[in-house]
Amino acid sequence: MAPQRGFRIGIDTGGTFTDVVGVRSDTGQVFTTKTPTTPSDYSVGLIQGIRKILQETKIRPGEVTGVFHGTTVATNTIIERRFENLGLVVTAGFRHLLELGRAWSAGAGRRGSHFATPLLRVPPEALVPPERVREARERVSAAGEVLQPLSPEEAAEAARWFRERNIGSVGICLLHAYANPRHELLLRDAFAREFPECFVSVSSEVIPEPGEYERAVTTLLDACIKPRIKAYLDRSAGRIEEALGEVPFLVMKSNGGVSTAREVAKKPIGTVLSGPAAGALSAAYLGRLSGHDRLITLDGGGTSTDISVIEAGETKRASRHHLDEFVLRLPMVDVVTIGTGGGSIAWRSPEGRLRVGPRSAGADPGPICYGKGGEAPTLTDANLVLARSPLHLAGGEVKLNKALAMRAMRQLAQAFNMDPLEMASGVVEIAAWNQAHAVRRATVQRGISPRDFALMAFGGSGPLTAGLVAEYLEIDTVIVPPFEGMTSAFGLEVVDLVNDHALPCLQSEESLNLDDLGRAIERLEREAENGLALEGVPPHRRVFRRTADMRYQGEAHEIEVDLPSGYLSPPAVASALEQFHLLYQRRYTYNYKGRRPVEIVQLRVNGIGLTDPPTLPLIPAGAESPEEAYKGARLVWFRELGGFADTPIYYRERLKEGNFIPGPAVVESFGSTTVVFPRQEARLDRYGNLVIRFRADVLEKKERAGRPTGWHGVGAA
């Protein structure tokens, strides 16, 4: 039976561009495009991207079977610190929970810090100031026993207190509510009656886990982004329905799955890493497809770069993540994010050093070469000055002004008494070092050697610096996947629907109660089953993944360990404990097996609704010479060659399997540009990956690269 014909659309809204990928379900054919992001109303860019890809592919709206979306609205709201209308309800006596938590996190755990350091510093501003914190007279024990009941009258009074002060977003985080949510739910119901316009988040629904400070921060951030996420998703859903009719609209979450827009609006904090998570999942899928199961991703966008590690073809997961200065405790794909991207601003620090990022020109006004009023030189301007970037982006939709970029680079170079081309090269190299340090954070600091992995580079700016990053880290192989500029958007086409369910269950291996563990797992699986049923997943597509957070007794950080399906027998639990020892050894190079008991802290069940990923067609075979993809030549600046070098330029979309490209060379595509540096060579494999490897020496070229493509490489300003 032939596959049903349909067209799925994936949309990743980034800081500069909105990337769009469409896949035919019957042939696996992939179509890509991009359009500038619209920060004033992200839903405008979203619908513009949908209309653009339908127009370019001649697909009728009725053929669209689903829209999958990764969004940065939650992340941007948090980074921009829009907390002015946010309140908090805590247990009586814990009014200063946020100040105390931040003081502890500011000093604890840092090598060489004094125990009194947090007290000697001026504490940073709390997420919610004390005057917007309401205390509730109630108390629940860690075992869930109600020690002091919360009266309905006091719950109603708390809701009225926030209404009188017109505080429109409120987080509720009561002590030990993860063990017994009764009082939090009483407050939630009181808000629904007394102040229904308020956006309320309760910690027992957002993150039912121990750790009051992290639970409070995560709950507050969920509350503060709810108004913007709801408004954005409502506008987007309305525009999609108007353009396409009633089609599924699914939103990417940080845990590596998608969920309906309706469900996401209930707990929007789960979308803070939706774009980076999609990129990591896409890389894992493309790596498995082409036989590369050990990868480090370099997802370089316009504002930031996201790093993730893939082992055995699977992305790593984490339960804690640092976003800006906040620690979020949520199950998510493990991603390290730094503020280095195409729009990162190059600037002179007060110490007189050249810095690149984390400040960014974003989409508006963007880099100086966009000609939209930008005033500070960026990484994009530097690559343009070096002639590594083309004179236009997104198929000509965004024209770049090299004269403006050169003028800005000259001004920056004067402050350092340097040649502007040397300065531009320095900007690119510092950006690459920033990315290399982020890779080290994700690998070396966790006991992993990056030299054992290949570097998969994608995004608008990732392939431009990937060759340098690999050189700095001594990584032998760089892989640039097909449709590299829209890899994260493609990831939205291969993800499953995923819901997370967790339950605290503190037990020591010395006194395990397998009956209690089994009942807890059964309860979580019932919740997961009901959640998937509510989202319309048929029974034959439901899968459940069990895990347990484990730690050694006396430690505060857990490791997630898989649990087998079926009955939790003593041998099954013993196998899981043995796996914990191995994972701990791998992470820290030692373990305490036989010397310290292991504790099970938390049980988790992921409810997974399986989807059908596309089957990508293979690339046509070609000769070794990439002559059919040849675009022309221009002078491109390389430090290894002492300046400008005559460099061939190739169309990425015209390359065929087996085409061999010795460096230096530039490969341009609709969504990104890849630089093959002088000590590198590239070959296209049958899956469309451009595989770049190092060689010992720079090849000496005596003949010209070919017909020139203009004065781009010399480009007087």
XYZ file of C-alpha atoms in Angstrom, residues 365-714:
350
model
C 18.502 46.220 13.200
C 20.792 43.256 12.530
C 24.440 43.362 11.412
C 25.727 46.579 9.840
C 25.860 44.962 6.382
C 22.059 44.532 6.468
C 21.774 48.297 5.996
C 18.982 48.615 8.584
C 20.703 50.966 10.988
C 23.088 48.646 12.816
C 26.085 50.495 14.236
C 28.363 47.832 15.751
C 30.364 45.320 13.662
C 29.302 41.689 13.982
C 30.540 38.217 13.087
C 28.479 38.375 9.880
C 30.205 41.643 8.907
C 33.618 40.063 9.544
C 32.889 37.048 7.320
C 31.625 39.364 4.595
C 34.796 41.490 4.748
C 36.870 38.310 4.394
C 34.697 37.335 1.376
C 33.738 34.031 3.012
C 30.057 34.971 2.909
C 28.129 35.776 -0.283
C 26.701 39.226 -0.938
C 23.174 38.057 -0.177
C 21.366 35.642 2.137
C 18.211 33.543 1.880
C 18.366 33.271 -1.895
C 18.740 36.996 -2.407
C 16.007 38.071 -0.014
C 18.545 39.799 2.253
C 21.142 41.912 0.428
C 24.426 42.588 2.205
C 26.333 45.865 1.920
C 30.046 45.121 2.057
C 31.066 48.778 2.041
C 29.250 49.361 5.337
C 30.836 46.247 6.854
C 34.335 47.287 5.741
C 33.895 50.795 7.131
C 32.821 49.422 10.509
C 35.708 46.944 10.575
C 38.171 49.729 9.838
C 36.824 51.745 12.758
C 37.147 48.767 15.098
C 40.655 48.032 13.782
C 41.806 51.604 14.458
C 41.109 51.122 18.176
C 43.632 48.256 18.141
C 46.013 49.769 15.575
C 45.461 46.780 13.271
C 44.794 46.079 9.622
C 40.996 45.760 9.085
C 41.353 42.375 7.406
C 43.461 41.055 10.284
C 40.806 42.452 12.608
C 38.007 40.697 10.711
C 39.964 37.441 10.873
C 40.453 37.970 14.608
C 36.711 38.437 15.117
C 36.002 35.121 13.376
C 38.724 33.311 15.320
C 37.504 34.617 18.696
C 33.955 33.558 17.826
C 35.302 30.094 16.963
C 37.205 29.957 20.270
C 34.000 30.904 22.115
C 32.272 27.992 20.430
C 35.188 25.660 21.177
C 35.036 26.570 24.869
C 31.297 25.787 24.855
C 32.076 22.374 23.344
C 34.620 21.794 26.126
C 31.954 22.633 28.721
C 29.660 20.036 27.167
C 32.376 17.388 26.861
C 35.718 17.756 28.676
C 34.123 19.093 31.863
C 31.893 15.999 31.853
C 34.656 13.475 31.308
C 34.226 13.174 27.514
C 37.002 13.665 24.939
C 35.746 15.664 21.918
C 38.417 14.010 19.757
C 36.361 10.805 19.877
C 33.457 12.508 18.091
C 32.660 14.122 14.775
C 31.474 17.740 14.754
C 28.115 18.219 12.998
C 27.716 21.894 12.082
C 24.504 23.541 10.949
C 22.485 26.713 11.294
C 23.080 29.953 9.446
C 26.517 30.610 10.961
C 27.710 27.217 12.266
C 29.330 25.892 9.037
C 31.268 29.151 8.584
C 33.378 28.594 11.711
C 33.116 24.797 12.143
C 36.477 24.130 10.478
C 38.245 26.398 12.968
C 36.370 24.952 15.958
C 37.362 21.428 14.910
C 40.993 22.494 14.529
C 41.078 24.083 17.985
C 39.590 20.920 19.555
C 41.635 18.474 17.427
C 38.460 16.934 15.998
C 39.270 15.091 12.771
C 35.892 15.184 11.025
C 33.307 17.899 10.394
C 29.911 16.930 8.982
C 27.671 19.537 7.409
C 24.261 17.899 6.846
C 21.942 18.562 3.898
C 19.741 21.677 4.174
C 22.215 22.784 6.854
C 20.611 26.196 7.268
C 17.289 24.614 8.246
C 18.437 21.553 10.219
C 16.559 22.565 13.377
C 13.369 23.081 11.404
C 13.854 19.631 9.842
C 14.143 18.221 13.370
C 10.503 19.168 13.886
C 9.632 16.622 11.189
C 11.230 13.682 13.032
C 10.155 14.222 16.649
C 7.583 12.231 18.588
C 4.909 13.554 20.907
C 6.336 13.369 24.453
C 4.809 14.061 27.874
C 6.760 13.843 31.143
C 5.455 12.538 34.461
C 7.500 12.428 37.687
C 7.018 11.318 41.274
C 9.409 11.681 44.262
C 10.307 8.284 45.710
C 13.276 8.430 48.081
C 14.593 4.933 48.801
C 18.011 3.526 49.622
C 19.311 0.352 48.020
C 19.813 -0.938 51.549
C 16.055 -0.986 52.187
C 14.324 -1.040 48.808
C 10.571 -1.602 48.775
C 9.913 -3.007 45.315
C 6.151 -3.022 45.855
C 6.161 0.746 46.483
C 8.375 1.321 43.437
C 6.075 -0.802 41.277
C 2.942 1.029 42.425
C 4.584 4.390 41.774
C 5.602 3.345 38.254
C 2.074 2.053 37.552
C 0.598 5.372 38.698
C 2.922 7.343 36.428
C 2.177 5.088 33.459
C -1.580 5.582 33.982
C -1.021 9.344 33.948
C 1.087 9.056 30.797
C -1.534 6.813 29.142
C -4.302 9.302 29.919
C -2.193 12.203 28.675
C -1.506 10.557 25.318
C -5.181 9.614 24.969
C -6.221 13.245 25.562
C -3.869 14.331 22.775
C -5.409 11.833 20.358
C -2.552 9.312 20.118
C -3.917 5.867 19.126
C -3.031 2.974 21.464
C -0.738 1.227 18.970
C 1.482 4.333 18.815
C 1.935 4.752 22.585
C 5.300 3.898 24.125
C 6.484 4.463 27.700
C 10.020 5.101 28.886
C 10.821 4.562 32.566
C 13.757 6.191 34.328
C 14.941 6.812 37.882
C 17.082 9.659 39.205
C 19.796 8.046 41.346
C 22.635 9.365 43.490
C 25.086 8.180 46.104
C 23.974 8.781 49.673
C 25.090 12.231 50.827
C 25.315 13.734 47.314
C 22.991 16.344 45.837
C 23.232 15.625 42.094
C 21.455 12.742 40.420
C 22.033 10.697 37.277
C 19.101 9.485 35.175
C 19.090 5.700 34.722
C 16.760 3.698 32.475
C 14.453 1.146 34.104
C 13.208 -1.958 32.247
C 9.559 -2.376 31.284
C 7.326 -4.888 32.996
C 7.531 -6.107 36.577
C 10.309 -4.508 38.665
C 11.993 -7.694 39.863
C 15.073 -7.736 42.125
C 17.373 -8.633 39.175
C 15.920 -5.751 37.114
C 16.576 -3.228 39.883
C 20.050 -4.680 40.501
C 20.820 -4.181 36.803
C 19.672 -0.550 37.014
C 21.897 0.061 40.047
C 24.848 -1.459 38.187
C 24.112 0.877 35.276
C 24.222 3.827 37.683
C 27.719 2.823 38.834
C 28.872 2.640 35.190
C 27.360 6.020 34.287
C 28.885 7.619 37.370
C 32.278 6.137 36.469
C 31.977 7.457 32.919
C 31.102 10.958 34.126
C 33.545 11.329 37.027
C 36.211 8.644 36.222
C 35.532 6.869 39.554
C 32.593 5.566 41.598
C 31.683 4.450 45.132
C 30.379 0.988 44.320
C 30.422 -1.126 47.462
C 31.500 1.847 49.591
C 28.430 4.068 49.598
C 24.760 3.084 49.123
C 22.773 4.328 46.143
C 19.520 6.259 46.609
C 16.582 6.398 44.225
C 15.313 9.975 44.444
C 12.768 10.358 41.653
C 10.830 8.123 39.283
C 9.904 9.319 35.808
C 7.775 8.035 32.946
C 7.829 9.560 29.474
C 4.644 8.976 27.502
C 5.686 8.866 23.833
C 3.344 9.114 20.866
C 5.273 7.732 17.884
C 5.234 9.593 14.563
C 6.401 8.527 11.099
C 9.727 10.227 10.263
C 10.350 11.001 6.591
C 12.441 8.674 4.443
C 15.027 10.874 2.764
C 15.931 10.073 -0.849
C 19.592 9.307 -1.581
C 21.800 11.773 -3.456
C 22.532 10.938 -7.127
C 26.056 9.615 -7.705
C 28.533 11.777 -9.581
C 32.176 11.956 -10.590
C 34.950 13.047 -8.243
C 35.094 16.463 -9.876
C 32.409 18.875 -8.578
C 32.399 20.697 -11.904
C 28.606 20.609 -12.256
C 28.252 22.496 -8.954
C 30.917 25.081 -9.828
C 29.654 28.647 -9.385
C 32.809 30.680 -10.001
C 35.757 31.973 -8.015
C 36.640 34.937 -5.843
C 39.462 36.122 -3.641
C 38.868 34.902 -0.076
C 41.059 35.866 2.903
C 42.788 33.076 4.866
C 45.424 33.607 7.543
C 47.136 30.305 6.621
C 47.767 31.612 3.118
C 48.911 35.068 4.199
C 45.923 36.949 2.804
C 43.573 36.654 -0.150
C 43.617 33.431 -2.173
C 41.891 32.569 -5.414
C 39.086 30.315 -4.122
C 36.464 28.233 -5.985
C 32.807 28.652 -5.003
C 30.244 25.827 -5.315
C 26.464 25.498 -5.216
C 25.635 23.082 -2.390
C 22.363 22.017 -3.993
C 24.169 20.850 -7.172
C 26.762 18.637 -5.485
C 26.510 14.868 -6.048
C 27.680 11.828 -4.146
C 31.437 11.381 -4.457
C 32.234 14.985 -5.392
C 35.622 15.911 -3.899
C 36.473 19.478 -2.875
C 40.014 20.320 -1.712
C 40.415 23.427 0.411
C 40.375 26.315 0.284
C 36.835 26.441 -1.034
C 33.452 27.912 -0.208
C 30.188 25.987 -0.587
C 27.084 28.185 -0.686
C 23.494 27.086 -0.176
C 20.145 28.774 0.271
C 20.325 28.736 4.056
C 24.012 28.747 4.973
C 27.622 28.878 3.788
C 30.352 26.326 4.498
C 34.039 27.224 4.484
C 36.518 24.454 3.629
C 39.757 25.824 5.078
C 43.158 25.398 3.355
C 44.178 22.355 5.442
C 40.890 20.576 4.829
C 39.161 18.626 2.086
C 35.508 17.695 1.667
C 33.506 14.949 0.003
C 29.739 14.518 -0.382
C 28.321 11.188 0.827
C 25.223 9.382 -0.470
C 22.991 10.966 2.200
C 23.909 14.520 1.212
C 26.361 15.169 4.076
C 29.400 17.272 3.261
C 32.121 15.401 5.175
C 35.198 17.549 5.853
C 38.491 16.063 7.020
C 41.940 17.455 7.751
C 45.116 16.753 5.852
C 48.726 17.353 6.858
C 49.633 20.272 4.595
C 48.182 23.107 2.593
C 47.955 22.167 -1.080
C 49.923 24.493 -3.302
C 47.776 25.742 -6.171
C 49.464 27.106 -9.260
C 46.447 27.325 -11.545
C 43.570 29.769 -11.138
C 40.413 28.521 -9.459
C 38.356 29.508 -12.486
C 36.336 32.384 -13.824
C 35.979 35.237 -11.305
C 32.606 36.125 -9.798
C 33.356 39.810 -9.326
C 35.286 42.044 -6.967
C 33.751 40.609 -3.799
C 37.109 39.338 -2.515
C 38.925 42.688 -2.861
